[in-house]
Every structure is written in structure tokens, then in C-alpha cells.
């Protein structure tokens, strides 16, 4: 392997996940809840669960959340570490790894939305929590069976990477008055003038020397340290432009579902589709398009571009952002039509009435976003792993995950600001409780515009982006 790997596999967090799921299962079996018990009870206290069960339930949820916080950044980074980037065949396989990892993840979600939901509703929550606990136990056993075959990076005796990178910025600031000639002389002495990357963010090159222009051992940063700092700095614009995508991502499980609640959801005369179940179409699009992308589109693109991944990671992210914009456009058009039908049938002031428009009209916006996930979601995973400095691969995946955490907060903040602004002077808010008077369509058009703007900015930064040398990845 071109570079030995030192990163502990996510064993401890996997065990914590099992502990959390086990406690969650125990809390459900400890006090099995039946609706009939509360219906027969004379007061709410009679059907309230014991305090011990409440404590056990919430404690297990926090344990699962804590475990996932450690598991998610590590599992992809550790899996990708198993491929040798110096081997052309393994380099291609590493690119496919991210595709098939997300395919498996999405397939699992599809099973949850179908099989597990049925078990929980019809056979009980104890079994509903117990099944994933058993499956995770089997996964842990399989994971341990491969322990002796995993690749690890050799432990580095260098300074902690966070300290090294921090020192670059600190010393560059301290040396801001350093004579440019001294820096140019040091660059020339190290033979790095022709390297394109070292010419970007040149202010960090001041960390090569001392404030007086001298170079004392142990008091200056190496060129590798500076390149690591620049690698982190290059990630910031891509991270920032992806936040709008995360805001759009937050609408799939919120506003899309609210739209569906008001529409005709009949499958047969006696059967209705739950509005939240429409989210499964995102997953269906992912598990359908990902194999096509990896098995057909990538080989064709690879033959044309000669790149292991077919297209660059930033191109892939950009394509996904474009499909996210199409999803918002489709959502706005459908919502506008729904409002028109509500007006035509005199349902504006009867919010609980079903608008005579089939809920299946929402499917295109779900499918568009599923395709967007195939490109942007997987592209972001691979990009932040691949472009993070060698010892910070897990941190790179954490940066990718932080996009969606912060994007969710931004979505809530944006909705809150718009709601206060549009409800002034007695006007109806875009997000009024009566959806037949609200204007989700305006919000969708706004998000479509923001997504288009973020795509333009993304293309701008992508064109000037300098991919890291193999020295740091």
C-alpha cells in the first residue's frame, strides 16, 4: 500500500450503538404500551409509563445519538482507507466504494420505511427496536471477523495535525511584515516555484521563515505543513456553497410532507398512502440511479476523460445541485397548481378539507431530489474525504456531515425570518397554518433561486480549485 494507515476502526462506537439499541428494546419490552389501556383509563396518569422506563428510553436515544456522532465520520473514512491510491485498480474501486456505501445505506432506509414500520405498527415497538438491534449485532460480528485483514496508517511521531495546521496560520500572521524577498528565496531554495498549489494563498508561505527572514530549525513550518493548511482552506468555499443544498434537503421531510397532507392520497376507496411515505421515492430514485451511474455512466465517462471516477468530484457535486434546483422548481409548480385548485373548489378557508388533486403529482420533486442525492451527497462524501489532509480524513467526513446539521439550522432560521416578515401588517404568512392561504410556492421559488446562485458560485470556485497532491491525500 502506498501509505500505511493509522486510524482506529469504529469499534467502540459500534458497540455503543448496540448498547443504545439494546436499551431502547428493553425500554419497549419493559412496559408494553397499548392504546386500549389509555382508552379505558379514567385519567392520563393511569396510562403514563413508569419514570424508570422514560429515563431508560431517553437515555438509550442519547447513547445512540452519541454513538452515531462517532460512527458516521469514521466508517466511511475507514472503509475508503482500505484502498491503495497508488494502485490504479484500487483507485477506481475506491471511487465506487462511496457509491455502493450510499446505495447500501439507502437500501437500509427503504427497508425501514416498509418492513420495520409495519412491524412497529402491527407487532409492537419491542420487536420493532429488537430487529435492528439483532441486525447490528450480526454486523458487529462480521466487522470483527475482518479485523486481521484491515489496513491501518502507521502512527506518526509528528506533531498533532491540528497543532501543525494551527501553527501555519499563527506564524503566517506573525510574519505579515516579512520581506517578500526572503520568502521568495526560501521558496526557490526548496524548488517549489513551479508548483501551482504553493502559489495559491501565498500569505501562508510566510510561515516558511521567521519574522526577521531567517530560518531556525523547529521555529518555522515545512512546505508539507503549509500545504495541509492550504488544503483545509480550499475546502471552505465548497463547504459554504453546499449549505444551500442542505437547506433544500431539509424541506423533503418537512414542507413536502405538509403538501401531501392536504392532497388526495387515496390508493383505493379504503386505502390511503401516508404522506410521510412519499419520502421513500427519494430512496427508490437513489437505489435505482446509483447502480446505473456506477456501472454505466462512470465507465463511459472514464473512457472519455481518463479519470478513475469518470467525472471530477466537483463536477458531480455541481450536477446534483442542478437537480436540487429542478426539485424546487417542480415543487413550486405543483404547489401553485394545488392552490389554484383549492381556490376553484372554494376550499381556501377549509384547511382540513382534501384538495381534489392527486398526491402523486408530488413524485417528480421527490425523484429529482433522489437523483440530486446520487450526485451531490456521494460527491461531497468522496470530496471531503479525498481532499482532507492525510491524518484528518475522518475530520473531512465530519465537515461533510456538518453541512447538513448547519443547513437544517439555516432552514429553520430562514423560515422564521420569512414568517415574521410576510405576516406583518395583517398579511398572511407564507407558512400560515392554513396551507390553502399559505405560499409554499413562493418559498420554493426562493430556494430555486438560491440554489441557482449557489450553483454559479460553486462553478466559480470549482474552476479555480487546485486538487491536493498525493503528498497530502
Coordinates of N, CA and C in Angstrom, one line a residue, residues 135-288:
X135 N -29.8 -7.1 14.0 CA -29.1 -6.9 12.8 C -27.7 -6.2 13.0
X136 N -27.7 -5.3 13.9 CA -26.5 -4.6 14.3 C -25.5 -5.5 15.0
X137 N -26.0 -6.4 15.8 CA -25.1 -7.4 16.4 C -24.5 -8.3 15.4
X138 N -25.2 -8.7 14.4 CA -24.7 -9.5 13.3 C -23.6 -8.7 12.5
X139 N -23.9 -7.5 12.3 CA -23.0 -6.6 11.6 C -21.7 -6.4 12.4
X140 N -21.8 -6.3 13.7 CA -20.6 -6.2 14.6 C -19.7 -7.5 14.5
X141 N -20.4 -8.6 14.5 CA -19.7 -9.9 14.4 C -18.9 -10.0 13.1
X142 N -19.6 -9.6 12.0 CA -18.9 -9.7 10.7 C -17.8 -8.7 10.6
X143 N -18.0 -7.5 11.2 CA -16.9 -6.5 11.3 C -15.7 -7.0 12.0
X144 N -15.9 -7.7 13.1 CA -14.8 -8.2 13.9 C -14.0 -9.3 13.2
X145 N -14.8 -10.1 12.3 CA -14.2 -11.2 11.6 C -13.1 -10.7 10.6
X146 N -13.2 -9.5 10.2 CA -12.2 -9.0 9.2 C -11.1 -8.2 9.9
X147 N -11.0 -8.2 11.2 CA -10.1 -7.3 11.9 C -8.6 -7.5 11.4
X148 N -8.2 -8.8 11.2 CA -6.8 -9.0 10.9 C -6.5 -8.7 9.4
X149 N -7.5 -8.4 8.6 CA -7.3 -8.0 7.2 C -7.3 -6.5 7.0
X150 N -7.7 -5.7 7.9 CA -7.8 -4.3 7.7 C -6.4 -3.6 7.6
X151 N -6.4 -2.5 6.8 CA -5.2 -1.7 6.7 C -5.3 -0.5 7.6
X152 N -4.1 -0.2 8.2 CA -4.1 1.0 9.1 C -2.9 1.8 8.7
X153 N -3.0 3.1 9.0 CA -1.9 4.0 8.8 C -0.9 3.8 9.9
X154 N 0.4 3.9 9.6 CA 1.4 3.8 10.6 C 1.3 5.1 11.5
X155 N 1.5 4.9 12.8 CA 1.4 6.0 13.7 C 2.5 7.0 13.4
X156 N 2.2 8.3 13.3 CA 3.2 9.3 13.0 C 3.7 9.9 14.3
X157 N 5.0 10.2 14.4 CA 5.6 10.8 15.5 C 5.6 12.3 15.5
X158 N 5.0 12.8 14.4 CA 5.0 14.3 14.2 C 4.0 14.9 15.2
X159 N 4.0 16.2 15.1 CA 3.1 17.0 16.0 C 1.7 16.7 15.5
X160 N 0.7 16.8 16.5 CA -0.7 16.7 16.1 C -1.0 17.5 14.9
X161 N -1.8 17.0 14.0 CA -2.1 17.7 12.7 C -2.8 19.0 13.0
X162 N -3.7 19.1 14.0 CA -4.4 20.3 14.3 C -3.4 21.4 14.8
X163 N -2.4 21.0 15.6 CA -1.4 21.9 16.0 C -0.5 22.4 14.9
X164 N -0.1 21.4 14.0 CA 0.7 21.8 12.9 C 0.0 22.8 12.0
X165 N -1.3 22.6 11.7 CA -2.0 23.5 10.8 C -2.3 24.8 11.5
X166 N -2.6 24.7 12.8 CA -2.8 26.0 13.5 C -1.5 26.8 13.5
X167 N -0.3 26.2 13.7 CA 0.9 26.9 13.7 C 1.2 27.6 12.4
X168 N 0.8 27.1 11.3 CA 0.9 27.7 10.0 C 0.2 29.1 9.9
X169 N -1.0 29.1 10.4 CA -1.8 30.3 10.4 C -1.2 31.3 11.4
X170 N -0.8 30.9 12.6 CA -0.3 31.8 13.6 C 1.0 32.4 13.1
X171 N 1.9 31.6 12.5 CA 3.2 32.1 12.1 C 3.1 33.0 10.9
X172 N 2.1 32.6 10.0 CA 1.9 33.5 8.8 C 1.4 34.9 9.3
X173 N 0.6 34.9 10.3 CA 0.1 36.2 10.8 C 1.2 37.0 11.5
X174 N 2.0 36.3 12.3 CA 3.2 36.9 12.9 C 4.2 37.5 11.9
X175 N 4.3 36.8 10.8 CA 5.3 37.2 9.8 C 4.7 38.1 8.7
X176 N 3.6 38.8 9.0 CA 3.0 39.5 7.9 C 3.8 40.7 7.3
X177 N 4.8 41.1 8.1 CA 5.7 42.2 7.7 C 7.0 41.7 7.1
X178 N 7.1 40.4 7.0 CA 8.4 39.8 6.5 C 8.6 40.2 5.0
X179 N 9.9 40.4 4.8 CA 10.3 40.9 3.4 C 9.9 39.8 2.4
X180 N 9.2 40.1 1.3 CA 8.8 39.1 0.3 C 10.0 38.5 -0.3
X181 N 11.1 39.2 -0.4 CA 12.3 38.6 -1.0 C 12.8 37.4 -0.2
X182 N 12.7 37.5 1.1 CA 13.2 36.3 2.0 C 12.3 35.1 1.7
X183 N 11.0 35.4 1.5 CA 10.1 34.2 1.3 C 10.4 33.6 -0.1
X184 N 10.6 34.5 -1.1 CA 10.8 34.0 -2.5 C 12.1 33.2 -2.5
X185 N 13.1 33.7 -1.7 CA 14.4 33.0 -1.6 C 14.2 31.6 -1.1
X186 N 13.4 31.5 0.0 CA 13.2 30.2 0.6 C 12.4 29.3 -0.3
X187 N 11.4 29.8 -1.0 CA 10.6 29.0 -2.0 C 11.6 28.5 -3.1
X188 N 12.5 29.3 -3.5 CA 13.4 28.9 -4.6 C 14.4 27.9 -4.1
X189 N 14.8 28.0 -2.8 CA 15.7 27.0 -2.2 C 15.1 25.7 -2.1
X190 N 13.8 25.6 -1.9 CA 13.1 24.3 -1.8 C 12.6 23.8 -3.1
X191 N 12.8 24.6 -4.2 CA 12.4 24.2 -5.5 C 10.9 24.1 -5.7
X192 N 10.1 25.0 -5.2 CA 8.7 24.9 -5.2 C 8.0 26.0 -6.1
X193 N 8.8 26.7 -6.8 CA 8.3 27.8 -7.6 C 7.3 27.4 -8.6
X194 N 7.6 26.2 -9.2 CA 6.8 25.7 -10.3 C 5.5 25.1 -9.9
X195 N 5.4 24.8 -8.6 CA 4.2 24.1 -8.1 C 3.0 25.1 -8.0
X196 N 1.9 24.8 -8.7 CA 0.8 25.7 -8.8 C 0.1 25.9 -7.4
X197 N 0.0 24.8 -6.6 CA -0.7 24.9 -5.4 C 0.0 25.9 -4.4
X198 N 1.3 25.9 -4.4 CA 2.0 26.8 -3.5 C 1.8 28.2 -3.8
X199 N 1.4 28.6 -5.0 CA 1.2 30.0 -5.4 C -0.2 30.4 -4.9
X200 N -1.1 29.5 -4.5 CA -2.4 29.9 -4.0 C -2.3 30.1 -2.5
X201 N -3.0 31.1 -2.0 CA -3.0 31.5 -0.6 C -1.5 31.8 -0.2
X202 N -0.8 32.6 -1.0 CA 0.6 32.8 -0.8 C 0.9 33.5 0.5
X203 N -0.1 34.1 1.2 CA 0.2 34.7 2.5 C 0.6 33.6 3.5
X204 N 0.2 32.4 3.3 CA 0.6 31.3 4.2 C 2.1 30.9 4.0
X205 N 2.6 31.2 2.9 CA 4.0 30.9 2.6 C 5.0 31.7 3.6
X206 N 4.5 32.7 4.2 CA 5.3 33.5 5.2 C 5.7 32.6 6.4
X207 N 4.9 31.5 6.6 CA 5.3 30.6 7.7 C 6.6 29.8 7.4
X208 N 7.1 30.0 6.2 CA 8.4 29.3 5.9 C 9.6 29.9 6.6
X209 N 9.5 31.1 7.0 CA 10.6 31.8 7.6 C 10.2 32.5 8.9
X210 N 11.2 33.0 9.6 CA 11.0 33.8 10.8 C 10.7 35.2 10.5
X211 N 10.1 36.0 11.4 CA 9.8 37.4 11.1 C 11.0 38.2 10.6
X212 N 12.3 37.8 11.1 CA 13.4 38.6 10.6 C 14.0 38.0 9.3
X213 N 13.2 37.0 8.7 CA 13.7 36.5 7.4 C 14.6 35.3 7.5
X214 N 15.0 34.9 8.7 CA 15.9 33.8 8.9 C 15.1 32.5 9.0
X215 N 15.8 31.4 9.1 CA 15.1 30.1 9.2 C 15.8 29.3 10.3
X216 N 15.2 29.2 11.4 CA 15.8 28.4 12.5 C 15.0 27.1 12.7
X217 N 15.8 26.0 12.9 CA 15.1 24.7 13.0 C 14.1 24.7 14.1
X218 N 13.0 24.1 13.9 CA 11.9 24.0 14.9 C 11.1 25.2 15.1
X219 N 11.5 26.3 14.4 CA 10.8 27.6 14.6 C 10.0 28.0 13.3
X220 N 10.1 27.2 12.3 CA 9.3 27.5 11.1 C 8.6 26.3 10.6
X221 N 7.6 26.5 9.7 CA 6.8 25.4 9.2 C 7.4 24.8 7.9
X222 N 7.2 23.5 7.7 CA 7.7 22.9 6.5 C 6.6 23.1 5.4
X223 N 7.1 22.9 4.1 CA 6.2 23.0 3.0 C 5.0 22.1 3.1
X224 N 5.2 20.9 3.7 CA 4.1 20.0 3.8 C 3.0 20.5 4.8
X225 N 3.5 21.2 5.9 CA 2.6 21.7 6.8 C 1.8 22.8 6.2
X226 N 2.4 23.6 5.4 CA 1.7 24.7 4.7 C 0.7 24.2 3.7
X227 N 1.1 23.1 3.0 CA 0.1 22.5 2.0 C -1.1 21.9 2.7
X228 N -0.9 21.4 3.9 CA -2.0 20.9 4.7 C -2.9 22.0 5.1
X229 N -2.4 23.1 5.5 CA -3.2 24.3 5.9 C -4.0 24.8 4.7
X230 N -3.3 24.8 3.5 CA -4.0 25.3 2.3 C -5.1 24.3 1.9
X231 N -4.8 23.0 2.1 CA -5.9 22.0 1.7 C -7.1 22.3 2.5
X232 N -7.0 22.6 3.8 CA -8.1 22.8 4.7 C -8.8 24.1 4.2
X233 N -8.0 25.1 3.9 CA -8.6 26.4 3.5 C -9.4 26.3 2.1
X234 N -8.9 25.4 1.3 CA -9.6 25.2 0.0 C -11.0 24.6 0.1
X235 N -11.1 23.9 1.2 CA -12.4 23.2 1.4 C -13.5 24.2 1.8
X236 N -13.1 25.3 2.4 CA -14.1 26.2 2.9 C -15.1 26.7 1.9
X237 N -14.7 27.2 0.7 CA -15.7 27.7 -0.3 C -16.7 26.6 -0.7
X238 N -16.2 25.4 -0.9 CA -17.0 24.3 -1.3 C -18.0 23.9 -0.2
X239 N -17.5 24.0 1.0 CA -18.4 23.7 2.2 C -19.5 24.8 2.2
X240 N -19.1 26.0 2.1 CA -20.1 27.1 2.2 C -21.1 27.1 1.0
X241 N -20.7 26.8 -0.2 CA -21.7 26.8 -1.3 C -22.6 25.6 -1.2
X242 N -22.3 24.6 -0.4 CA -23.1 23.4 -0.3 C -24.2 23.6 0.8
X243 N -24.2 24.7 1.5 CA -25.1 24.9 2.6 C -26.5 25.1 2.0
X244 N -26.6 25.7 0.8 CA -28.0 25.9 0.2 C -28.6 24.5 -0.1
X245 N -27.7 23.6 -0.6 CA -28.2 22.3 -0.9 C -28.8 21.6 0.4
X246 N -28.1 21.9 1.5 CA -28.6 21.3 2.8 C -29.9 21.9 3.2
X247 N -30.1 23.2 2.9 CA -31.4 23.8 3.2 C -32.5 23.2 2.4
X248 N -32.3 22.9 1.1 CA -33.2 22.2 0.3 C -33.5 20.8 0.8
X249 N -32.4 20.1 1.2 CA -32.5 18.8 1.8 C -33.5 18.8 3.0
X250 N -33.5 19.8 3.8 CA -34.4 19.9 5.0 C -35.9 19.9 4.6
X251 N -36.2 20.4 3.4 CA -37.6 20.5 3.0 C -38.3 19.2 2.7
X252 N -37.5 18.2 2.3 CA -38.0 16.9 1.8 C -38.8 16.3 2.9
X253 N -38.4 16.3 4.1 CA -39.1 15.7 5.3 C -40.0 16.6 6.0
X254 N -40.1 17.9 5.6 CA -41.0 18.8 6.3 C -42.1 19.4 5.4
X255 N -41.7 20.4 4.6 CA -42.7 21.0 3.7 C -43.3 20.1 2.7
X256 N -42.5 19.2 2.1 CA -43.0 18.2 1.1 C -44.1 17.4 1.7
X257 N -43.9 17.0 3.0 CA -44.9 16.1 3.7 C -46.1 16.9 4.0
X258 N -46.0 18.2 4.4 CA -47.2 19.1 4.6 C -48.0 19.2 3.4
X259 N -47.3 19.4 2.2 CA -48.1 19.5 1.0 C -48.9 18.2 0.8
X260 N -48.3 17.0 1.0 CA -49.1 15.8 0.8 C -50.3 15.6 1.7
X261 N -50.2 16.2 2.9 CA -51.3 16.0 3.9 C -52.6 16.6 3.3
X262 N -52.5 17.7 2.5 CA -53.7 18.4 2.1 C -54.3 17.8 0.8
X263 N -53.6 16.8 0.1 CA -54.0 16.3 -1.2 C -54.7 15.0 -1.1
X264 N -55.2 14.6 -2.2 CA -55.9 13.3 -2.3 C -54.9 12.2 -2.3
X265 N -55.0 11.4 -1.2 CA -54.0 10.3 -1.0 C -54.5 8.9 -1.2
X266 N -55.7 8.8 -1.8 CA -56.4 7.5 -1.9 C -55.6 6.6 -3.0
X267 N -55.4 5.4 -2.5 CA -54.9 4.4 -3.5 C -56.1 3.5 -3.9
X268 N -56.9 3.2 -3.0 CA -58.2 2.6 -3.3 C -59.3 3.3 -2.5
X269 N -60.5 2.8 -2.6 CA -61.6 3.5 -1.8 C -61.4 3.4 -0.3
X270 N -60.6 2.4 0.1 CA -60.5 2.3 1.6 C -59.0 2.4 2.1
X271 N -58.1 2.7 1.1 CA -56.7 2.7 1.5 C -56.1 4.0 1.1
X272 N -55.4 4.7 2.0 CA -54.7 5.9 1.7 C -53.2 5.8 2.0
X273 N -52.4 6.5 1.2 CA -50.9 6.4 1.5 C -50.6 7.5 2.5
X274 N -49.8 7.1 3.5 CA -49.4 8.2 4.5 C -48.5 9.2 3.8
X275 N -48.7 10.5 4.0 CA -47.9 11.5 3.3 C -46.4 11.3 3.5
X276 N -46.0 10.9 4.7 CA -44.5 10.8 5.0 C -43.9 9.6 4.2
X277 N -44.7 8.6 3.8 CA -44.2 7.5 3.0 C -43.8 7.9 1.6
X278 N -44.2 9.1 1.2 CA -43.7 9.6 -0.2 C -42.2 9.8 -0.2
X279 N -41.6 10.0 1.0 CA -40.1 10.1 1.1 C -39.4 8.9 0.5
X280 N -40.1 7.8 0.5 CA -39.5 6.5 0.0 C -39.1 6.7 -1.5
X281 N -39.8 7.6 -2.2 CA -39.5 7.8 -3.6 C -38.1 8.4 -3.8
X282 N -37.6 9.2 -2.8 CA -36.2 9.6 -2.8 C -35.3 8.5 -2.8
X283 N -35.6 7.5 -1.9 CA -34.7 6.4 -1.7 C -34.8 5.5 -2.9
X284 N -36.0 5.3 -3.5 CA -36.2 4.5 -4.7 C -35.4 5.1 -5.8
X285 N -35.4 6.4 -6.0 CA -34.6 7.0 -7.0 C -33.1 6.8 -6.8
X286 N -32.6 6.8 -5.5 CA -31.2 6.6 -5.2 C -30.8 5.2 -5.6
X287 N -31.6 4.2 -5.1 CA -31.2 2.8 -5.3 C -31.3 2.4 -6.8
X288 N -32.1 3.1 -7.6 CA -32.2 2.9 -9.0 C -31.1 3.5 -9.8

